[in-house]
mmCIF file of C-alpha atoms in Angstrom:
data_model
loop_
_atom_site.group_PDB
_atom_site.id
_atom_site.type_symbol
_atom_site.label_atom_id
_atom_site.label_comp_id
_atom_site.label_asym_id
_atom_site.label_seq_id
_atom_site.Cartn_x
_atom_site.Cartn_y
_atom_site.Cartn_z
ATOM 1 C CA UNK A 1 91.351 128.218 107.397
ATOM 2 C CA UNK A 2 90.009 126.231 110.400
ATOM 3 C CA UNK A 3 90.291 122.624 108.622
ATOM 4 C CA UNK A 4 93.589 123.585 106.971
ATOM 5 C CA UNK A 5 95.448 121.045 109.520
ATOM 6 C CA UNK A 6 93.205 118.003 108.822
ATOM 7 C CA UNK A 7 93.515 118.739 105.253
ATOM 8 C CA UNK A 8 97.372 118.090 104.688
ATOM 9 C CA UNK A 9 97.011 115.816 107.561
ATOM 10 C CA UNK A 10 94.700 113.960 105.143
ATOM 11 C CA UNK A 11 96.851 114.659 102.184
ATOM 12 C CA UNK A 12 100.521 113.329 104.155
ATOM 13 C CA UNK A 13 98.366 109.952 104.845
ATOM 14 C CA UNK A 14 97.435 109.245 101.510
ATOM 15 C CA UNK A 15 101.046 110.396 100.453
ATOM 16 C CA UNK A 16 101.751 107.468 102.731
ATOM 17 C CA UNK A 17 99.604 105.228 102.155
ATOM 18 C CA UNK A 18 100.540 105.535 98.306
ATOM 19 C CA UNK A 19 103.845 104.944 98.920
ATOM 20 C CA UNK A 20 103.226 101.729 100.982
ATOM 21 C CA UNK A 21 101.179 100.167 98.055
ATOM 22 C CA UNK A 22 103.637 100.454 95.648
ATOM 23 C CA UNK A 23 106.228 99.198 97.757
ATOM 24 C CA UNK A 24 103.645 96.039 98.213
ATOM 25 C CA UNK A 25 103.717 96.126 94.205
ATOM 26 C CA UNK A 26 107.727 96.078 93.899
ATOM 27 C CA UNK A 27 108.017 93.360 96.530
ATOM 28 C CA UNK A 28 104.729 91.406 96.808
ATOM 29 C CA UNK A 29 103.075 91.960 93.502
ATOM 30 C CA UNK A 30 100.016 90.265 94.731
ATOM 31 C CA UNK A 31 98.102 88.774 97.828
ATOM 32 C CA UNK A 32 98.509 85.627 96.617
ATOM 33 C CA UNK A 33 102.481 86.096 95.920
ATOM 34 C CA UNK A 34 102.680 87.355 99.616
ATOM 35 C CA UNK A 35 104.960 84.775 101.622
ATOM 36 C CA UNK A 36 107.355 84.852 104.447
ATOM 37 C CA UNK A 37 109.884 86.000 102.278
ATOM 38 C CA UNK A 38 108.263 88.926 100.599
ATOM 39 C CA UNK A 39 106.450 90.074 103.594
ATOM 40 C CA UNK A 40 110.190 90.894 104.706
ATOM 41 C CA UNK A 41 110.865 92.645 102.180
ATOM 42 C CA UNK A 42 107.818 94.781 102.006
ATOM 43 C CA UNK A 43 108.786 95.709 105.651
ATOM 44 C CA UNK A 44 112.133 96.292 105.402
ATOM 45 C CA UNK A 45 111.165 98.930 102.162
ATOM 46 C CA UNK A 46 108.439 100.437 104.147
ATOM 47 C CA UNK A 47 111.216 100.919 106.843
ATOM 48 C CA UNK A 48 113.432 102.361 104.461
ATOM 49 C CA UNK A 49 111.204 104.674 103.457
ATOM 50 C CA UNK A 50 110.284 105.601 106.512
ATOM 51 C CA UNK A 51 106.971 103.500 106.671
ATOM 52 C CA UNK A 52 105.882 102.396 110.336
ATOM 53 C CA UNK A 53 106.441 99.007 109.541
ATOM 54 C CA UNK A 54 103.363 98.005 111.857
ATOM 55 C CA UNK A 55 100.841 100.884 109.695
ATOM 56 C CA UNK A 56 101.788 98.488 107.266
ATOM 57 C CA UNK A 57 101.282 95.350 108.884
ATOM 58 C CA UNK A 58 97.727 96.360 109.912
ATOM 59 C CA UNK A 59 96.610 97.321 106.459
ATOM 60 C CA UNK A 60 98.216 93.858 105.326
ATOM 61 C CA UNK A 61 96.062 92.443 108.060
ATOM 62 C CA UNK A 62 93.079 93.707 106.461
ATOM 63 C CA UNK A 63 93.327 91.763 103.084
ATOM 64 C CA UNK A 64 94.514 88.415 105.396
ATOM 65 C CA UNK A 65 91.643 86.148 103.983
ATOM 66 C CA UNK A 66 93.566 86.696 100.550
ATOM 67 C CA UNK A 67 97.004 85.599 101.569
ATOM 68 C CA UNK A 68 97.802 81.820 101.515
ATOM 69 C CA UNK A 69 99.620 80.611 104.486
ATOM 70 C CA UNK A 70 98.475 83.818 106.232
ATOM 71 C CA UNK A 71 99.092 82.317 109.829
ATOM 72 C CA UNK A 72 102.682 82.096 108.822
ATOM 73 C CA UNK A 73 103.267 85.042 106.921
ATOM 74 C CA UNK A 74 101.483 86.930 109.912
ATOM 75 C CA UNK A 75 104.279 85.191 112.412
ATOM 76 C CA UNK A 76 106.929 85.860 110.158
ATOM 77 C CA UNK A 77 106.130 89.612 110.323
ATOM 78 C CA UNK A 78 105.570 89.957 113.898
ATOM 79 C CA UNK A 79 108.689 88.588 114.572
ATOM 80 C CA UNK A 80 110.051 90.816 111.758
ATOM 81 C CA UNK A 81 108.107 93.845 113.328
ATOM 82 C CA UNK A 82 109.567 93.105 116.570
ATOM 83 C CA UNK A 83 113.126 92.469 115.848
ATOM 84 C CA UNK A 84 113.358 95.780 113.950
ATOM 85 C CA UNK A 85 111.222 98.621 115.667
ATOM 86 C CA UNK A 86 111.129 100.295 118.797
ATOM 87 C CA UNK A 87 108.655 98.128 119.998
ATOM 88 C CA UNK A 88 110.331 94.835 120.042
ATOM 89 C CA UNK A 89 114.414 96.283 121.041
ATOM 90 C CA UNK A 90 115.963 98.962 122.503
ATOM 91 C CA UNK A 91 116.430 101.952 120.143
#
């Protein structure tokens, strides 16, 4: 099948995105529970897990508007992001 490769490349992402969300529900619960604190945690699981830790970050980014203090929740996790990935050290 041609589209057999966009198929379970469709089906791994929602695997993935699955995952993320209920790792938001075991550590944030809510947008409006989401703090500096949690936000760690939710990134640290996703790591765990094997998450990109900034996939996660950008879909958090999308529902920003509903997060209190989002300026510095979003500071906390860059600076989480970038202490613990590739893109902020040397791996």
């Amino acid at each position: 099948m041609p589209n057999e490769g966009h198929f379970s490349d469709f089906i791994e992402e929602l695997s993935i995105q699955t995952k993320m969300e209920n790792v938001w529900s075991e550590t944030c619960g809510s947008w409006q529970n989401c703090n500096d604190e949690t936000i760690q945690s939710f990134l640290a699981q996703c790591l765990d897990y094997n998450i990109d830790p900034q996939f996660c970050m950008s879909w958090v980014e999308q529902h920003k508007d509903q997060i209190p203090n989002w300026t510095d929740v979003s500071e906390t996790s860059l600076d989480w992001v970038n202490d613990h990935t590739s893109t902020g050290s040397a791996f």
